[in-house]
Short mmCIF file of C-alpha atoms and ligand atoms in Angstrom, two decimals:
data_model
loop_
_atom_site.label_atom_id
_atom_site.label_comp_id
_atom_site.label_asym_id
_atom_site.label_seq_id
_atom_site.Cartn_x
_atom_site.Cartn_y
_atom_site.Cartn_z
CA MET A 310 -3.28 -21.19 -6.57
CA LYS A 311 -5.40 -20.09 -9.46
CA ASP A 312 -8.92 -18.14 -9.47
CA SER A 313 -11.70 -19.17 -11.62
CA PHE A 314 -10.29 -16.82 -14.43
CA GLY A 315 -7.16 -18.72 -14.50
CA ARG A 316 -5.09 -15.70 -12.56
CA THR A 317 -2.32 -17.25 -10.37
CA ILE A 318 -2.75 -15.65 -6.82
CA SER A 319 0.73 -15.13 -5.55
CA TYR A 320 0.61 -11.71 -3.67
CA LEU A 321 -0.97 -11.19 -0.27
CA ARG A 322 -0.89 -7.60 1.38
CA ILE A 323 -1.48 -7.91 5.08
CA SER A 324 -2.79 -5.02 7.11
CA LEU A 325 -1.34 -5.07 10.56
CA THR A 326 -3.61 -2.66 12.32
CA ASP A 327 -6.31 0.00 11.87
CA LEU A 328 -4.38 2.46 13.97
CA CYS A 329 -2.03 5.23 12.56
CA ASN A 330 0.24 7.89 14.01
CA LEU A 331 -0.89 10.25 11.42
CA ARG A 332 -4.12 11.45 10.38
CA CYS A 333 -3.89 12.29 6.69
CA LYS A 334 -7.13 14.25 5.83
CA TYR A 335 -8.11 12.36 2.87
CA CYS A 336 -7.41 8.81 4.70
CA MET A 337 -8.57 9.00 8.22
CA PRO A 338 -10.94 11.39 10.34
CA GLU A 339 -9.44 13.65 12.96
CA LYS A 340 -11.30 12.30 15.53
CA GLY A 341 -13.78 9.53 16.31
CA VAL A 342 -11.67 6.65 14.74
CA CYS A 343 -13.87 3.43 15.99
CA LYS A 344 -11.55 1.66 18.46
CA VAL A 345 -11.61 -2.13 17.42
CA GLU A 346 -11.56 -4.34 20.57
CA HIS A 347 -8.35 -6.12 21.06
CA LYS A 348 -10.18 -9.67 20.70
CA ASP A 349 -11.46 -8.65 17.11
CA VAL A 350 -7.89 -8.13 15.87
CA LEU A 351 -5.67 -11.23 14.71
CA SER A 352 -2.85 -11.63 17.11
CA LEU A 353 0.59 -11.57 15.63
CA GLU A 354 0.78 -15.38 15.82
CA GLU A 355 -2.49 -15.79 14.03
CA ILE A 356 -1.42 -13.46 11.30
CA TYR A 357 1.94 -15.63 10.93
CA GLU A 358 -0.44 -18.83 10.86
CA VAL A 359 -2.40 -17.23 8.14
CA ALA A 360 0.62 -16.01 6.08
CA LYS A 361 1.85 -19.76 6.46
CA VAL A 362 -0.93 -21.10 4.83
CA PHE A 363 -0.90 -18.69 1.95
CA VAL A 364 2.63 -19.43 1.49
CA SER A 365 1.96 -22.93 1.28
CA LEU A 366 -0.59 -22.38 -1.45
CA GLY A 367 1.84 -20.34 -3.50
CA VAL A 368 1.95 -16.96 -2.25
CA ASN A 369 5.58 -15.56 -2.69
CA LYS A 370 5.20 -12.01 -2.05
CA ILE A 371 3.91 -10.45 0.83
CA ARG A 372 3.52 -6.78 1.92
CA LEU A 373 2.81 -5.62 5.37
CA THR A 374 0.68 -2.22 5.54
CA GLY A 375 -2.09 -0.68 7.63
CA GLY A 376 -2.87 1.92 9.26
CA GLU A 377 0.79 2.28 9.97
CA PRO A 378 2.21 -1.11 10.36
CA LEU A 379 5.20 0.25 12.21
CA THR A 380 2.83 1.14 15.22
CA ARG A 381 2.13 -2.48 15.71
CA LYS A 382 4.16 -3.95 18.78
CA GLY A 383 6.04 -6.84 17.80
CA ILE A 384 6.46 -6.10 14.22
CA VAL A 385 10.30 -6.97 13.82
CA GLY A 386 9.49 -10.28 15.41
CA LEU A 387 6.84 -10.82 12.77
CA VAL A 388 8.84 -9.87 9.82
CA ASP A 389 11.64 -12.32 11.20
CA LYS A 390 9.08 -15.21 11.23
CA ILE A 391 7.44 -14.44 7.86
CA ALA A 392 10.91 -13.86 5.87
CA LYS A 393 11.89 -17.36 7.22
CA LEU A 394 8.79 -18.93 5.58
CA ASP A 395 10.04 -21.15 2.95
CA GLY A 396 8.85 -19.72 -0.50
CA VAL A 397 8.98 -16.01 0.47
CA LYS A 398 10.66 -14.44 -2.40
CA ASP A 399 9.82 -10.92 -1.69
CA LEU A 400 8.80 -9.28 1.83
CA ALA A 401 7.94 -5.50 1.61
CA MET A 402 6.11 -2.83 3.82
CA THR A 403 4.25 0.16 2.95
CA THR A 404 4.63 2.78 5.60
CA ASN A 405 4.36 6.49 6.19
CA GLY A 406 8.05 6.42 7.29
CA ILE A 407 7.76 8.38 10.45
CA LEU A 408 9.15 5.50 12.73
CA LEU A 409 11.48 3.92 10.03
CA LYS A 410 14.54 5.66 11.24
CA LYS A 411 13.96 3.76 14.47
CA TYR A 412 13.22 0.46 12.97
CA ALA A 413 15.27 0.43 9.48
CA ARG A 414 18.10 -1.57 10.70
CA ASP A 415 16.11 -4.27 12.47
CA LEU A 416 13.76 -4.66 9.95
CA LYS A 417 16.42 -5.23 7.36
CA LEU A 418 18.21 -7.73 9.86
CA ALA A 419 14.83 -9.40 10.16
CA GLY A 420 14.41 -9.87 6.61
CA LEU A 421 12.29 -7.09 5.03
CA ARG A 422 13.62 -6.65 1.59
CA ARG A 423 12.21 -3.02 0.70
CA VAL A 424 9.69 -0.17 1.57
CA ASN A 425 7.10 2.25 -0.10
CA ILE A 426 6.94 5.19 1.84
CA SER A 427 3.97 7.77 1.37
CA LEU A 428 4.90 11.35 0.90
CA ASP A 429 2.40 13.62 -0.57
CA THR A 430 4.38 16.88 -0.14
CA LEU A 431 8.04 18.15 -0.04
CA ASP A 432 7.07 21.36 2.24
CA GLU A 433 7.43 21.13 5.68
CA LYS A 434 4.16 23.03 6.55
CA LYS A 435 2.21 21.28 3.94
CA TYR A 436 3.17 17.88 5.45
CA SER A 437 2.05 18.98 8.80
CA GLN A 438 -0.99 20.30 7.41
CA ILE A 439 -2.33 17.29 5.33
CA THR A 440 -1.12 14.68 8.04
CA ARG A 441 -2.45 16.88 10.76
CA GLY A 442 0.82 17.31 12.80
CA GLY A 443 3.22 14.87 11.02
CA ARG A 444 6.99 16.18 10.75
CA LEU A 445 8.36 16.00 7.24
CA LYS A 446 11.84 15.73 8.91
CA ASP A 447 11.05 12.50 10.56
CA VAL A 448 10.03 10.89 7.03
CA LEU A 449 13.01 12.10 5.40
CA GLU A 450 15.35 10.72 7.94
CA GLY A 451 13.28 7.64 7.75
CA ILE A 452 14.11 7.47 3.82
CA GLU A 453 17.52 8.17 4.61
CA ALA A 454 17.74 5.22 6.88
CA ALA A 455 15.97 2.96 4.61
CA LYS A 456 18.56 3.67 1.84
CA SER A 457 21.54 3.19 4.05
CA GLU A 458 20.43 -0.22 5.29
CA GLY A 459 19.69 -1.15 1.99
CA LEU A 460 15.81 -1.48 2.04
CA THR A 461 15.72 -0.77 -1.65
CA PRO A 462 14.39 -0.20 -4.21
CA ILE A 463 12.84 2.71 -2.36
CA LYS A 464 9.37 3.79 -3.72
CA ILE A 465 7.77 7.06 -2.84
CA ASN A 466 3.97 7.07 -2.98
CA THR A 467 2.37 10.32 -3.79
CA VAL A 468 -1.27 11.07 -3.74
CA LEU A 469 -2.00 13.61 -6.32
CA ILE A 470 -4.36 16.47 -4.79
CA GLY A 471 -6.05 19.30 -6.84
CA GLY A 472 -5.09 22.67 -4.86
CA PHE A 473 -2.45 20.94 -2.87
CA ASN A 474 0.45 19.47 -4.51
CA VAL A 475 0.19 19.55 -7.97
CA ASN A 476 2.72 22.47 -8.05
CA GLU A 477 5.06 20.03 -6.69
CA ILE A 478 5.07 17.40 -9.35
CA GLU A 479 8.28 18.75 -10.83
CA ASP A 480 10.08 18.87 -7.76
CA PHE A 481 9.16 15.21 -7.10
CA VAL A 482 10.12 14.18 -10.38
CA ASN A 483 13.48 15.99 -10.18
CA LEU A 484 14.22 13.85 -7.12
CA THR A 485 14.75 10.90 -9.56
CA LYS A 486 17.41 12.36 -11.45
CA THR A 487 20.14 11.93 -8.77
CA GLU A 488 18.42 9.32 -6.41
CA GLU A 489 17.84 5.73 -7.09
CA ILE A 490 14.15 6.21 -6.19
CA ASP A 491 10.91 5.67 -7.78
CA ILE A 492 8.35 8.27 -7.24
CA ARG A 493 5.00 6.76 -7.85
CA PHE A 494 1.98 9.28 -8.39
CA ILE A 495 -1.44 7.92 -7.57
CA GLU A 496 -4.73 9.45 -8.25
CA LEU A 497 -7.01 10.23 -5.26
CA MET A 498 -9.83 7.87 -4.91
CA PRO A 499 -13.16 9.17 -3.48
CA ILE A 500 -13.24 6.70 -0.70
CA GLY A 501 -13.12 7.11 3.21
CA GLU A 502 -12.51 10.83 4.10
CA ALA A 503 -12.03 11.90 0.29
CA SER A 504 -15.24 10.39 -0.46
CA LYS A 505 -16.59 13.98 1.14
CA TRP A 506 -14.22 16.03 -0.61
CA ALA A 507 -14.93 18.26 -3.69
CA GLU A 508 -14.14 17.70 -7.29
CA GLU A 509 -11.38 20.08 -7.83
CA ASN A 510 -9.36 18.00 -5.38
CA PHE A 511 -9.54 15.05 -7.76
CA VAL A 512 -6.90 15.54 -10.73
CA SER A 513 -6.25 13.37 -13.47
CA ASN A 514 -2.60 11.72 -13.57
CA GLU A 515 -2.58 13.33 -17.02
CA VAL A 516 -1.35 16.32 -15.55
CA ILE A 517 2.04 15.08 -14.74
CA LEU A 518 2.83 14.04 -18.54
CA ASN A 519 1.57 17.36 -19.34
CA LYS A 520 3.86 19.18 -17.02
CA VAL A 521 6.97 17.04 -17.64
CA SER A 522 6.99 16.41 -21.30
CA ALA A 523 10.82 15.04 -21.07
CA LEU A 524 9.32 12.09 -19.23
CA GLU A 525 9.70 8.71 -21.63
CA LYS A 526 7.84 5.55 -21.03
CA VAL A 527 10.11 2.68 -19.88
CA GLU A 528 9.11 -0.82 -20.83
CA ARG A 529 6.44 -2.61 -18.58
CA LEU A 530 8.55 -5.43 -16.82
CA ASP A 531 5.75 -6.68 -14.47
CA PRO A 532 2.13 -6.56 -15.83
CA SER A 533 0.68 -7.17 -12.23
CA SER A 534 1.82 -3.88 -11.06
CA PRO A 535 -0.61 -0.99 -11.38
CA ALA A 536 1.98 1.63 -12.16
CA VAL A 537 3.17 2.54 -15.77
CA TYR A 538 6.51 3.88 -15.66
CA TYR A 539 8.40 6.74 -17.10
CA LYS A 540 11.73 8.05 -17.01
CA LEU A 541 13.62 11.60 -17.20
CA PRO A 542 16.51 10.98 -19.62
CA TYR A 543 19.62 9.95 -17.52
CA ALA A 544 17.79 10.05 -14.27
CA LYS A 545 18.53 7.46 -11.75
CA GLY A 546 15.23 6.76 -10.59
CA ARG A 547 11.67 6.17 -12.36
CA VAL A 548 8.23 7.94 -12.12
CA GLY A 549 5.28 5.78 -11.71
CA ILE A 550 1.78 6.70 -12.65
CA ILE A 551 -1.09 4.90 -11.01
CA ASN A 552 -4.58 5.43 -12.19
CA PRO A 553 -6.77 3.31 -10.07
CA ILE A 554 -9.78 4.39 -11.98
CA SER A 555 -8.90 4.52 -15.65
CA CYS A 556 -6.13 1.91 -15.72
CA LYS A 557 -7.56 -1.53 -15.41
CA PHE A 558 -4.90 -4.26 -14.75
CA CYS A 559 -7.49 -6.73 -13.32
CA GLU A 560 -6.69 -8.98 -16.12
CA TYR A 561 -3.31 -9.55 -14.62
CA CYS A 562 -4.43 -9.02 -11.12
CA ASN A 563 -2.32 -11.54 -8.38
CA ARG A 564 -3.18 -10.03 -5.32
CA VAL A 565 -5.50 -10.63 -2.14
CA ARG A 566 -5.73 -8.78 1.20
CA LEU A 567 -5.85 -9.76 4.79
CA THR A 568 -7.32 -7.17 7.13
CA SER A 569 -6.13 -6.59 10.73
CA GLN A 570 -9.55 -8.36 11.81
CA GLY A 571 -8.80 -11.36 9.66
CA LYS A 572 -10.94 -10.59 6.67
CA LEU A 573 -10.01 -11.77 3.15
CA LYS A 574 -10.69 -9.26 0.40
CA LEU A 575 -10.46 -10.62 -2.75
CA CYS A 576 -10.40 -7.28 -4.57
CA LEU A 577 -9.65 -3.73 -3.16
CA HIS A 578 -12.60 -2.36 -4.61
CA SER A 579 -15.18 -4.92 -3.68
CA ASN A 580 -17.13 -4.91 -0.38
CA GLU A 581 -17.09 -8.73 -0.43
CA GLU A 582 -14.92 -10.22 2.36
CA ILE A 583 -14.45 -13.73 3.89
CA ASP A 584 -13.79 -14.09 7.63
CA LEU A 585 -10.69 -16.00 8.34
CA LYS A 586 -10.26 -15.11 11.84
CA ASP A 587 -13.28 -17.12 13.43
CA LYS A 588 -12.41 -19.87 11.13
CA LEU A 589 -8.96 -20.15 12.38
CA ARG A 590 -10.10 -19.73 15.96
CA LYS A 591 -12.39 -22.88 15.50
CA GLY A 592 -9.68 -24.78 13.97
CA GLU A 593 -11.14 -25.23 10.69
CA ASN A 594 -8.89 -26.13 7.58
CA LEU A 595 -7.91 -22.72 6.42
CA GLU A 596 -6.14 -24.06 3.17
CA GLU A 597 -9.41 -25.32 1.83
CA ILE A 598 -11.25 -22.11 2.74
CA ILE A 599 -8.64 -20.03 1.01
CA LEU A 600 -8.65 -22.02 -2.14
CA ASN A 601 -12.48 -21.88 -2.32
CA ALA A 602 -12.55 -18.19 -1.64
CA VAL A 603 -10.15 -17.37 -4.35
CA LYS A 604 -12.47 -18.84 -6.66
CA SER A 605 -14.78 -16.34 -5.96
CA LYS A 606 -12.39 -13.23 -6.90
CA PRO A 607 -14.29 -10.95 -9.20
CA GLU A 608 -13.05 -10.66 -12.75
CA SER A 609 -12.81 -7.02 -12.26
CA HIS A 610 -13.84 -3.77 -10.47
CA HIS A 611 -16.34 -1.50 -11.63
CA LEU A 612 -14.89 1.96 -10.42
CA GLU A 613 -15.64 3.52 -13.95
CA ASP A 614 -19.30 3.04 -12.77
CA GLY A 615 -18.72 5.02 -9.75
CA GLN A 616 -18.91 1.79 -7.53
CA TYR A 617 -16.45 2.57 -4.55
CA ILE A 618 -16.07 0.73 -1.47
CA SER A 619 -17.46 1.78 1.89
CA ASP A 620 -14.23 0.94 3.80
CA SER A 621 -11.27 3.50 4.13
CA MET A 622 -8.04 2.97 3.13
CA TYR A 623 -6.43 2.81 6.42
CA GLN A 624 -8.92 -0.28 7.09
CA ILE A 625 -7.64 -1.99 4.10
CA GLY A 626 -3.99 -1.12 3.57
CA GLY A 627 -4.18 0.36 -0.04
N1 SAM B 1630 -0.01 4.20 6.77
C1 SAM B 1630 0.95 3.64 5.71
C2 SAM B 1630 1.23 4.46 4.70
O1 SAM B 1630 0.65 5.63 4.44
O2 SAM B 1630 1.95 4.43 3.72
C3 SAM B 1630 0.13 2.32 5.06
C4 SAM B 1630 -1.32 2.44 4.75
S1 SAM B 1630 -1.78 3.75 3.80
C5 SAM B 1630 -3.76 3.48 3.82
C6 SAM B 1630 -1.50 3.20 2.06
C7 SAM B 1630 -1.56 4.21 0.94
O3 SAM B 1630 -2.94 4.37 0.64
C8 SAM B 1630 -0.87 5.21 1.22
O4 SAM B 1630 0.01 5.63 0.31
C9 SAM B 1630 -2.10 6.55 0.92
O5 SAM B 1630 -1.49 7.70 0.61
C10 SAM B 1630 -2.80 5.76 0.31
N2 SAM B 1630 -4.46 6.18 0.31
C11 SAM B 1630 -5.08 6.35 1.44
N3 SAM B 1630 -6.42 7.04 1.17
C12 SAM B 1630 -6.41 7.21 -0.19
C13 SAM B 1630 -7.30 7.54 -1.19
N4 SAM B 1630 -8.56 8.20 -0.80
N5 SAM B 1630 -7.03 7.60 -2.58
C14 SAM B 1630 -5.90 7.11 -3.00
N6 SAM B 1630 -4.81 6.66 -2.17
C15 SAM B 1630 -5.00 6.71 -0.74
FE1 SF4 B 1631 -2.13 6.81 8.17
FE2 SF4 B 1631 -1.20 6.07 5.88
FE3 SF4 B 1631 -3.74 6.84 6.51
FE4 SF4 B 1631 -1.95 8.54 6.31
S1 SF4 B 1631 -2.63 7.09 4.56
S2 SF4 B 1631 -3.59 8.48 7.85
S3 SF4 B 1631 -0.26 7.29 7.21
S4 SF4 B 1631 -2.95 5.01 7.03
#
């Protein structure tokens, strides 16, 4: 399926839930998360139905995200069904890793290929602080479980936060020396809770290359990936740098997003959404609706002009 700028849309990110077992300070408020009524959330069967239509239209890569996808009951069954869809070449998940130890084996058996795990610090106390109560040990065990079950290549997503983890950049980069994992540094975006944060918390990713001058650029294999990759000489893993604001890969964007309430988002950075849930429940032809919707995918975002979305990341899935 092509959009009106000739880009092939082959990647669907599905947010399974707005709920989460952590409360990362930049992502979710401590209290007062609006509870969405059960009827307003797509059932697992409905998610599967929508995914099936997307796959029939040419989507071959699906990522499950959230909120925290592993808190959604029935997740393994859904993975199993989506993995069996003819045409799905890559099925991945973005998770905070807390429940990964429990689920890694079942997810692998069900057909999940790989996981991206979010981890912003390697310090136990700081982890508990930034996630408001999470245990670092659970994530580290989750990473080990993912490794031993072969949910690979594993990517660690680290949001760079001024005054919090800039002093850990070298520690994260050093993990790639001996581990076959990619560490991806993401610039904090002023959306959701972070929209209220002070300027000094927003740090340019340039600091990584300044701090670790031994990093060498790696050839870009996938132009639709938002990460630019680097490597330490002889390291097993890579270091990815994601600059959502300054780096525009819109020209190569191949992705669309489905929220847990059944809204189709054609661009992460746009407030425009198309309600697929009601149309699905009314028995309308989703194929035609999706094909038309994709035609309205914007050519690019306008973050450089300060145009940020009103949703939070936990509502979209990143
Ligand atoms: N709960 C899962 C997790 O944490 O991996 C999946 C959903 S979470 C919203 C997806 C990613 O969005 C995480 O890596 C998180 O760090 C990132 N994120 C959340 N708020 C962000 C912000 N304001 N700027 C940049 N990244 C953000
Ligand atoms: Fe939950 Fe992920 Fe947001 Fe943290 S970043 S609060 S783990 S959804």
